[in-house]
PDB file of C-alpha atoms in Angstrom:
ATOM      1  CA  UNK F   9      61.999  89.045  95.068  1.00 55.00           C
ATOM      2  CA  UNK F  10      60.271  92.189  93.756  1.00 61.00           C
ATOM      3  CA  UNK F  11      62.252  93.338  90.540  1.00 88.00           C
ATOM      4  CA  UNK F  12      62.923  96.710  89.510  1.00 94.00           C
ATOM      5  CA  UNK F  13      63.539  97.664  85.892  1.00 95.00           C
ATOM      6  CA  UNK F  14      65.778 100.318  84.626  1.00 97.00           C
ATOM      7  CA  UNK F  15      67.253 101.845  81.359  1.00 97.00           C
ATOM      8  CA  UNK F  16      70.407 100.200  80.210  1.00 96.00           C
ATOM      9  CA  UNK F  17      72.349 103.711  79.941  1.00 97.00           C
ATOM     10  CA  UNK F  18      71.658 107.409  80.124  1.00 97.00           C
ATOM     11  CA  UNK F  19      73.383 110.418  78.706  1.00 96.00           C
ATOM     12  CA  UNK F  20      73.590 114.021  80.517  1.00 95.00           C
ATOM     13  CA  UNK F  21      75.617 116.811  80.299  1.00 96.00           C
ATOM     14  CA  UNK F  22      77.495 118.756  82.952  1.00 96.00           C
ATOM     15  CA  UNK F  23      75.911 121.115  85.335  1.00 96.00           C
ATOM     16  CA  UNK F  24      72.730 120.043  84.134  1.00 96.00           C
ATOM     17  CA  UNK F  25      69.896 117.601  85.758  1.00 96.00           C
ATOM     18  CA  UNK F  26      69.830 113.795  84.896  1.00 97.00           C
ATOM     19  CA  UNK F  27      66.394 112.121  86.021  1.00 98.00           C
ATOM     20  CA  UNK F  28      66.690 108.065  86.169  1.00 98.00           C
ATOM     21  CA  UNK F  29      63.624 106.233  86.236  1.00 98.00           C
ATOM     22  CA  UNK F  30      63.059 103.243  87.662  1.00 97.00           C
ATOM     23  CA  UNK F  31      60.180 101.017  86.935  1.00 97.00           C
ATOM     24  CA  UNK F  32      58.919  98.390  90.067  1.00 95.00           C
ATOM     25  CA  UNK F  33      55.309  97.650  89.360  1.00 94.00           C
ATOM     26  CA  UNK F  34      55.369  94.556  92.046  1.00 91.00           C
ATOM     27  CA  UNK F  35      56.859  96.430  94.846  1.00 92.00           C
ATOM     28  CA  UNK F  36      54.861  95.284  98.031  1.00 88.00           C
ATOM     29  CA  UNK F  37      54.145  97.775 100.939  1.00 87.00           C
ATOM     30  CA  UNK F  38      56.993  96.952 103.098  1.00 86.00           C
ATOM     31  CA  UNK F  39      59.429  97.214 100.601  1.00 90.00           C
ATOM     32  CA  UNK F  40      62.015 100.365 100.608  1.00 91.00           C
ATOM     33  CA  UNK F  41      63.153 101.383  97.258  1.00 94.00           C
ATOM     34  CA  UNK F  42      67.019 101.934  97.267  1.00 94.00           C
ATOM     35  CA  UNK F  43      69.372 103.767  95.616  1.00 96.00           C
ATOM     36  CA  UNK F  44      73.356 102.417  95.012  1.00 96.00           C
ATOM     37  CA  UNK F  45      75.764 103.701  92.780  1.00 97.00           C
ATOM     38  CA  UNK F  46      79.290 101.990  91.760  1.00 97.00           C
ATOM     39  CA  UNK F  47      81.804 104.356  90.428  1.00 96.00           C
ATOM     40  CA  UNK F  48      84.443 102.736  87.992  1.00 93.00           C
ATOM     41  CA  UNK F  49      86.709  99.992  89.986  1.00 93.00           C
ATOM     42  CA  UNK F  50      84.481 101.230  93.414  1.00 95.00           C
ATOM     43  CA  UNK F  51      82.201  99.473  95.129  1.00 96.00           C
ATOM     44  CA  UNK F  52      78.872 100.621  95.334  1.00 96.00           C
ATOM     45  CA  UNK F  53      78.072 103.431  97.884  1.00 95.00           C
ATOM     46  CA  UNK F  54      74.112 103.926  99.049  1.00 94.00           C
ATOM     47  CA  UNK F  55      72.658 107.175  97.404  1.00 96.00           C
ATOM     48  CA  UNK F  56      69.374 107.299  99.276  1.00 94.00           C
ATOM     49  CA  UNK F  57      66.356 105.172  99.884  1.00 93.00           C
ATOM     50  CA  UNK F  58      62.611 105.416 100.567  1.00 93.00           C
ATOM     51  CA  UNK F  59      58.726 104.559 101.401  1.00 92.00           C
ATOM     52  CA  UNK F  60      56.325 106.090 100.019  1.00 93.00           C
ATOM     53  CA  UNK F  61      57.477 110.231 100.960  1.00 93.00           C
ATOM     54  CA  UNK F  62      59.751 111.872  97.966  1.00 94.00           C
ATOM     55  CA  UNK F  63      63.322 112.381 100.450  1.00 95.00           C
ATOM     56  CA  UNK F  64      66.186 114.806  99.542  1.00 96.00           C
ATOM     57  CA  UNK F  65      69.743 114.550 100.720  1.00 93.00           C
ATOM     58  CA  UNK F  66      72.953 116.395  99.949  1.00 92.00           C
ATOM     59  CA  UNK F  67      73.661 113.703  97.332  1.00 92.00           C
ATOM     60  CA  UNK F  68      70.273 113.400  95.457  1.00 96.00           C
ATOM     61  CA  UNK F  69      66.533 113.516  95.434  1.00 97.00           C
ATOM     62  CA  UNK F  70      63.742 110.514  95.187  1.00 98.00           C
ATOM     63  CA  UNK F  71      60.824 111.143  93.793  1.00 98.00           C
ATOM     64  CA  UNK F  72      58.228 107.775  94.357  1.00 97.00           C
ATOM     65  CA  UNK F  73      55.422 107.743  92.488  1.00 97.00           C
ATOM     66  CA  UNK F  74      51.755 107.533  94.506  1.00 96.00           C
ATOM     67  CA  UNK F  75      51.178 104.247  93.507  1.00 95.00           C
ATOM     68  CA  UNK F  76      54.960 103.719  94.338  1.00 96.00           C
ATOM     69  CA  UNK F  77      55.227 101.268  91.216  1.00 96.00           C
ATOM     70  CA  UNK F  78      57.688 103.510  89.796  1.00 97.00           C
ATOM     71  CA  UNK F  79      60.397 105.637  91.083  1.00 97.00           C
ATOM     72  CA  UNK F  80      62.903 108.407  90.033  1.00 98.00           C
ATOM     73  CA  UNK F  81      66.195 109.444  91.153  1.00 98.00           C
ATOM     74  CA  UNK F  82      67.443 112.688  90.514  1.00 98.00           C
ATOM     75  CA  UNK F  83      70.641 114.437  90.747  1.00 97.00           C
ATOM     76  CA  UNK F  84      70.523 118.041  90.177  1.00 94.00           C
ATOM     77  CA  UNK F  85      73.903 119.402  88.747  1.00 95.00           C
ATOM     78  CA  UNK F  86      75.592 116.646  87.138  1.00 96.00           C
ATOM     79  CA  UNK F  87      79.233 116.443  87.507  1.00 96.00           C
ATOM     80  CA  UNK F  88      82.006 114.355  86.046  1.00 96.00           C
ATOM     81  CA  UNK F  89      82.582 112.861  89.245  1.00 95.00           C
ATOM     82  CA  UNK F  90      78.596 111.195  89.570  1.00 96.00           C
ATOM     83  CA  UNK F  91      79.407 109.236  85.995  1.00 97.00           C
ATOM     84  CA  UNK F  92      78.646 105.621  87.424  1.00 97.00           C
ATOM     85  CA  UNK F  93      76.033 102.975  87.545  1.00 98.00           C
ATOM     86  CA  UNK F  94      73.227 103.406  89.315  1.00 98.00           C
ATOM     87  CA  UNK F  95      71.372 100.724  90.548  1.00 97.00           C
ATOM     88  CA  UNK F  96      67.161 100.661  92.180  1.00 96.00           C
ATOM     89  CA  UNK F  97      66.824  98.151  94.649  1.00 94.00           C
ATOM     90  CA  UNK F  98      63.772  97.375  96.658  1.00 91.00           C
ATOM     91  CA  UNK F  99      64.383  96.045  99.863  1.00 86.00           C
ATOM     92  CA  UNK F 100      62.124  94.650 102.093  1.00 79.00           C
ATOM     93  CA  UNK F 101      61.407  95.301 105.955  1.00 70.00           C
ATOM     94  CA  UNK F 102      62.102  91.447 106.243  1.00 70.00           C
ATOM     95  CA  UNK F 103      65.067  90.998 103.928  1.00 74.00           C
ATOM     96  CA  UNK F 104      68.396  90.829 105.094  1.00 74.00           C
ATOM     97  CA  UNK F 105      70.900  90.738 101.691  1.00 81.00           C
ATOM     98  CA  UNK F 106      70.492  93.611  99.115  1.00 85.00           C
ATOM     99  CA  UNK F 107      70.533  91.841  95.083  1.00 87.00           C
ATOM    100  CA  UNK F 108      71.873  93.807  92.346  1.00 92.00           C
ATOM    101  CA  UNK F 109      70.244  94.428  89.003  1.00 91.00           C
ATOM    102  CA  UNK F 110      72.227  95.489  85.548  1.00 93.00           C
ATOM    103  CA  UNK F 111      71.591  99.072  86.515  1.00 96.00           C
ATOM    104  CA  UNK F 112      71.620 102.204  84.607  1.00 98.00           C
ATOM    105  CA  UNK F 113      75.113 103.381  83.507  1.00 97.00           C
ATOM    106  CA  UNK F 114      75.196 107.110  83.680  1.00 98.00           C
ATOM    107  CA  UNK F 115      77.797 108.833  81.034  1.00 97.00           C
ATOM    108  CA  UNK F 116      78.412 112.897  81.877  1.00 97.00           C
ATOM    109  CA  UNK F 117      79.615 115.150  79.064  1.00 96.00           C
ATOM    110  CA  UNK F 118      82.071 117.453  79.657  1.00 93.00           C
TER     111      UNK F 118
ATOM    112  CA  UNK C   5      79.690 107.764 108.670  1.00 72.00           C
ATOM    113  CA  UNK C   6      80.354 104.078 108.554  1.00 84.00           C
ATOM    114  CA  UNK C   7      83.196 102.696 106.494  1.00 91.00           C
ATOM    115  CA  UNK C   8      84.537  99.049 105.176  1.00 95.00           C
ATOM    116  CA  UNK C   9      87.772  98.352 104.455  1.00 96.00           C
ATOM    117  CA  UNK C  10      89.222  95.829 102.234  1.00 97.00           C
ATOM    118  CA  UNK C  11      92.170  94.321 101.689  1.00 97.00           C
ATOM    119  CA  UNK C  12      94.331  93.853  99.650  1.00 97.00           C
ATOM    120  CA  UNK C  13      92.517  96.195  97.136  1.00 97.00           C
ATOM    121  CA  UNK C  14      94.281  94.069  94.317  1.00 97.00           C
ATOM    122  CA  UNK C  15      96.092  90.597  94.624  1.00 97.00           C
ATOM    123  CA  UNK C  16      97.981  88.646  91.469  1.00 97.00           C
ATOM    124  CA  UNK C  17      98.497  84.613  92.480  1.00 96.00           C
ATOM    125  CA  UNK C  18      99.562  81.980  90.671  1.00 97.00           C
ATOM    126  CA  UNK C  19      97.147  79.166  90.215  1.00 97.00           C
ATOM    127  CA  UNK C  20      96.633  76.528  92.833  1.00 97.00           C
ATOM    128  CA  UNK C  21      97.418  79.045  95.397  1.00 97.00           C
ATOM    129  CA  UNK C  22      95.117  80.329  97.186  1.00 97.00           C
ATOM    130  CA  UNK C  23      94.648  83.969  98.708  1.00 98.00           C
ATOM    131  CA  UNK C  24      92.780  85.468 101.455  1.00 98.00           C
ATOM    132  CA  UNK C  25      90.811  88.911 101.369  1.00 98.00           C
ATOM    133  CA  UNK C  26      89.984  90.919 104.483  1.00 97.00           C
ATOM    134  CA  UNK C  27      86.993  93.213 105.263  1.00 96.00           C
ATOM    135  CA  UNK C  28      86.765  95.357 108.428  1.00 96.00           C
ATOM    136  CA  UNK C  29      84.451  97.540 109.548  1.00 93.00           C
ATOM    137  CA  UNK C  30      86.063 100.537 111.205  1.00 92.00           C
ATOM    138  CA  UNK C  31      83.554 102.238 113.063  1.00 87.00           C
ATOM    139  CA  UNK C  32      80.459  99.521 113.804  1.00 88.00           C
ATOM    140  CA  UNK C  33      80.197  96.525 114.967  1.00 88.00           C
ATOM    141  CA  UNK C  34      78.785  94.191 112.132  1.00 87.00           C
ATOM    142  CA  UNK C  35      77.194  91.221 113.165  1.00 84.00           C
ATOM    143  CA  UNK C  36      76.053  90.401 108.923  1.00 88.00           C
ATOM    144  CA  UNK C  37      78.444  90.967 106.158  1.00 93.00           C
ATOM    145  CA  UNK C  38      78.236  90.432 102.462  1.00 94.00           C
ATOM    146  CA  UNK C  39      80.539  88.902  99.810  1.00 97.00           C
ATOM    147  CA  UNK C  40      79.979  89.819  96.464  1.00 97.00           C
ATOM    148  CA  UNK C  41      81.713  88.700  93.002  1.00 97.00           C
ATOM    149  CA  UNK C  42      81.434  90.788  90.007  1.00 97.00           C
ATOM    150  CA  UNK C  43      83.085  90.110  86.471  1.00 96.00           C
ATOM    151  CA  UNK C  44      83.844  92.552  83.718  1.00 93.00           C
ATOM    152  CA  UNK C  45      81.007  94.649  82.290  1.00 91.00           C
ATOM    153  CA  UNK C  46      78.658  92.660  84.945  1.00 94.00           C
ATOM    154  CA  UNK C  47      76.258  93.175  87.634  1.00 94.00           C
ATOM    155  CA  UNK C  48      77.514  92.663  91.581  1.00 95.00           C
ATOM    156  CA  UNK C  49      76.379  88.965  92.299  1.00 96.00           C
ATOM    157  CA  UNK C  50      76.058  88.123  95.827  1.00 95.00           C
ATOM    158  CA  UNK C  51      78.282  84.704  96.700  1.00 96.00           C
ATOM    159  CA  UNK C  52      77.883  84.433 100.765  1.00 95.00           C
ATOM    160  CA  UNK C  53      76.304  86.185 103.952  1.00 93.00           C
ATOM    161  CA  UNK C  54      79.041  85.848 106.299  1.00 90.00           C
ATOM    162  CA  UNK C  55      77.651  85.633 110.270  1.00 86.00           C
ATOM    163  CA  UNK C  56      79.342  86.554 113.072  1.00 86.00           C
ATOM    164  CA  UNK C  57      80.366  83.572 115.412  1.00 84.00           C
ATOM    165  CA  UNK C  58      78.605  81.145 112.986  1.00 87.00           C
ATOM    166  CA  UNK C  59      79.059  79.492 109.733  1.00 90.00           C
ATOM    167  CA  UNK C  60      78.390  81.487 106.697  1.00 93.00           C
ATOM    168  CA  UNK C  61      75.254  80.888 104.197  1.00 93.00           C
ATOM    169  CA  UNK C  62      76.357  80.619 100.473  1.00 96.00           C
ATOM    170  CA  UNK C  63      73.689  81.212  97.543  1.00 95.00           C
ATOM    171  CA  UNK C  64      73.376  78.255  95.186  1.00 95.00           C
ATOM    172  CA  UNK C  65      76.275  77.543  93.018  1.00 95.00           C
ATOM    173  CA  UNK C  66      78.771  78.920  94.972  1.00 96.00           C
ATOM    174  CA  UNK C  67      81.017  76.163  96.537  1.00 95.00           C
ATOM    175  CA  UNK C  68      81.241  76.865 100.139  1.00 94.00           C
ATOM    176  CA  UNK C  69      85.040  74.838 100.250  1.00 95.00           C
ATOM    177  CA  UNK C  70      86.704  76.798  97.564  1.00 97.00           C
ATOM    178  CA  UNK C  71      85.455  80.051  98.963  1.00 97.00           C
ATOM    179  CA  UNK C  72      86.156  79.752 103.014  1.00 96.00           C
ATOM    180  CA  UNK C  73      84.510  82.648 104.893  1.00 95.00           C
ATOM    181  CA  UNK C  74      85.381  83.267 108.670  1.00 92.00           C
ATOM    182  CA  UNK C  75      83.655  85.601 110.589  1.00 90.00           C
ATOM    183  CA  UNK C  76      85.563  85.678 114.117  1.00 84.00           C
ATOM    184  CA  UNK C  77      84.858  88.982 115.326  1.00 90.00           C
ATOM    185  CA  UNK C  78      82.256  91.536 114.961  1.00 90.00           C
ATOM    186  CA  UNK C  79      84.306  93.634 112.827  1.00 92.00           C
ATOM    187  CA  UNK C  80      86.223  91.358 110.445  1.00 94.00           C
ATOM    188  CA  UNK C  81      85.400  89.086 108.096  1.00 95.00           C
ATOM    189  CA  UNK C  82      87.732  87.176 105.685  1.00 96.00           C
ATOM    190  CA  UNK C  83      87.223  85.180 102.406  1.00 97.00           C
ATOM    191  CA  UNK C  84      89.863  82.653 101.292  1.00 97.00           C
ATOM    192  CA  UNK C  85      89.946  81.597  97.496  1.00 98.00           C
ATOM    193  CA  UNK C  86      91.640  78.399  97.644  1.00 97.00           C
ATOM    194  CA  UNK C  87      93.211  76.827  95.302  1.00 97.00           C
ATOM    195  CA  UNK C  88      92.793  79.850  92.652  1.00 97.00           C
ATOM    196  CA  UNK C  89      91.979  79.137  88.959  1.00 97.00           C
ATOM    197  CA  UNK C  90      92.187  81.909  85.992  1.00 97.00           C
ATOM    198  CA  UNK C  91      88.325  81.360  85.847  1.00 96.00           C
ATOM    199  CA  UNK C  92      88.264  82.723  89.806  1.00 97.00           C
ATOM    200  CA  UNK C  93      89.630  85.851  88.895  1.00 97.00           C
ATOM    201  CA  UNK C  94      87.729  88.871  89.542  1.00 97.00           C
ATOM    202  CA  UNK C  95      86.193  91.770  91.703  1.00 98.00           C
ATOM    203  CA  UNK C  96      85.681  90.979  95.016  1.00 98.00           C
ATOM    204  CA  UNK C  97      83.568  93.109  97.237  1.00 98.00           C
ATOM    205  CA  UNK C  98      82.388  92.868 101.148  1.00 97.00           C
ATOM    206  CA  UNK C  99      79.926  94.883 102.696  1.00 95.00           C
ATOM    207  CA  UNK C 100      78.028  95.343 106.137  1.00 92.00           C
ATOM    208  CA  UNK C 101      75.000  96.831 107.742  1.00 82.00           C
ATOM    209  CA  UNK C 102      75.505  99.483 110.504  1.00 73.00           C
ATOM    210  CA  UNK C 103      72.624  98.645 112.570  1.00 66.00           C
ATOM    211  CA  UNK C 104      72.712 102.108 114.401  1.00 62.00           C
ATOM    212  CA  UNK C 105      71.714 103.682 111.949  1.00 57.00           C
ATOM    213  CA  UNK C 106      68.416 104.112 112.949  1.00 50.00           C
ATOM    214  CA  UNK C 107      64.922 102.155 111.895  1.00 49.00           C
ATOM    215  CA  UNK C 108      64.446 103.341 108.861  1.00 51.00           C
ATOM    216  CA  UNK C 109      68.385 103.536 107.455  1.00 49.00           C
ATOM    217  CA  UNK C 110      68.637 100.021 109.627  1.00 48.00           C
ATOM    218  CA  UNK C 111      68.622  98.106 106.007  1.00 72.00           C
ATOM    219  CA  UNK C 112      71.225 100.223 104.678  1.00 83.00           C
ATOM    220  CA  UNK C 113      74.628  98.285 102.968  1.00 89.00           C
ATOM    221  CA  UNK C 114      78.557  99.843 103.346  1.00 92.00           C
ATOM    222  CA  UNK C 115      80.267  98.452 100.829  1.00 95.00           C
ATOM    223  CA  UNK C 116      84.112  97.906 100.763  1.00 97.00           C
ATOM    224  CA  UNK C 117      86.602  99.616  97.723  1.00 97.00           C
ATOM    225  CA  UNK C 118      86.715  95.802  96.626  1.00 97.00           C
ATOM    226  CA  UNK C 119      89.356  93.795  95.836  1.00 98.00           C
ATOM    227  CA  UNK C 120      90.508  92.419  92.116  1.00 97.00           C
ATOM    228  CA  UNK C 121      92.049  89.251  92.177  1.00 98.00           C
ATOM    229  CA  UNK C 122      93.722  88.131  88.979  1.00 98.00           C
ATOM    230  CA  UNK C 123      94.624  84.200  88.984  1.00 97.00           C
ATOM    231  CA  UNK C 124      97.853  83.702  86.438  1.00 96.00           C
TER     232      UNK C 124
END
């Protein structure tokens, strides 16, 4: 399995943007980069995913790099509410079970 | 949009007991589901793919008669803990593919609110 790497934890404060990289320098070409985040005591909900075309939706933007070894999620007005961990997940056109890495934990100052 | 239930959400048992969990999806038809197990302060770890109308595949060290999966319909899919143990206690979470969701959101996972089981 292609791996991603992440930071362990990320500080932002509210209203403002947080940008959370995520590193996957052996991503192959029919892998989708994915987006998951688990809210305390949740379980995880799907942000957004991708190829190789940045994509926006009301929850977030990706940005994927050109050589698509690295990739950036951003959300644009951080609120209490999006404090979680995020997870990057690359997911193949041929895989069938999505595995979960240690994630970034996102903290949101009030 | 698609949604998983679970339940119970939270389940105390005494030990040697053993519980079941339940995970539905509401408005697909799910042919795959997931199990997952995730401790305190850890990552999601995926224990089983669950298949509908067939026996479930379990990922290496997870024993396959202590957690029973039973996929009987194309929307529900149960795990049974049997004979609990303080060291099975923990967040359990189910999830499923809506495969109409088009080609390119076809790989996308709904995951259930989980449920935490705490063995006494």
């Amino acid at each position: 399995d292609a791996k991603t790497t992440q930071p362990n934890s990320m500080e932002s404060n509210e209203e403002e943007p947080v940008h959370l990289p995520c590193n996957h320098s052996t991503i192959s070409g029919t892998d989708y980069i994915h987006w998951y985040r688990q809210l305390p005591s949740q379980g995880p909900e799907y942000v957004i995913h991708g190829l190789t075309s940045n994509v926006n939706n009301r929850m977030a933007s990706l940005a994927i790099a050109e050589d698509r070894k690295s990739s950036t999620l951003i959300l644009h007005r951080a609120t209490l509410r999006d404090a979680a961990v995020y997870y990057c997940i690359l997911f193949g056109s041929n895989d069938y079970k999505l595995s979960f890495g240690a994630g970034t934990t996102v903290t949101v100052r009030a | 949009g698609a949604v998983v239930s679970q339940h119970p959400s939270w389940v105390i048992c005494k030990s040697g007991t053993s519980v079941k969990i339940e995970c539905r999806s509401l408005d697909f038809q799910a042919t795959t589901m997931f199990w997952y197990r995730q401790f305190p302060k850890q990552s999601l770890m995926l224990m089983a793919t669950s298949n509908e109308g067939s026996k479930a595949t379990y990922e290496q060290g997870v024993e396959k008669d202590k957690f029973l999966i039973n996929h009987a319909s194309l929307t529900l899919s149960t795990l049974t803990v049997t004979s609990a143990h303080p060291e099975d206690s923990s967040f359990y979470i189910c999830s499923a593919r809506d495969r109409g969701r088009g080609l390119t959101g076809a790989n996308v996972l709904t995951f259930g609110a989980g449920s935490r089981l705490t063995v006494l």
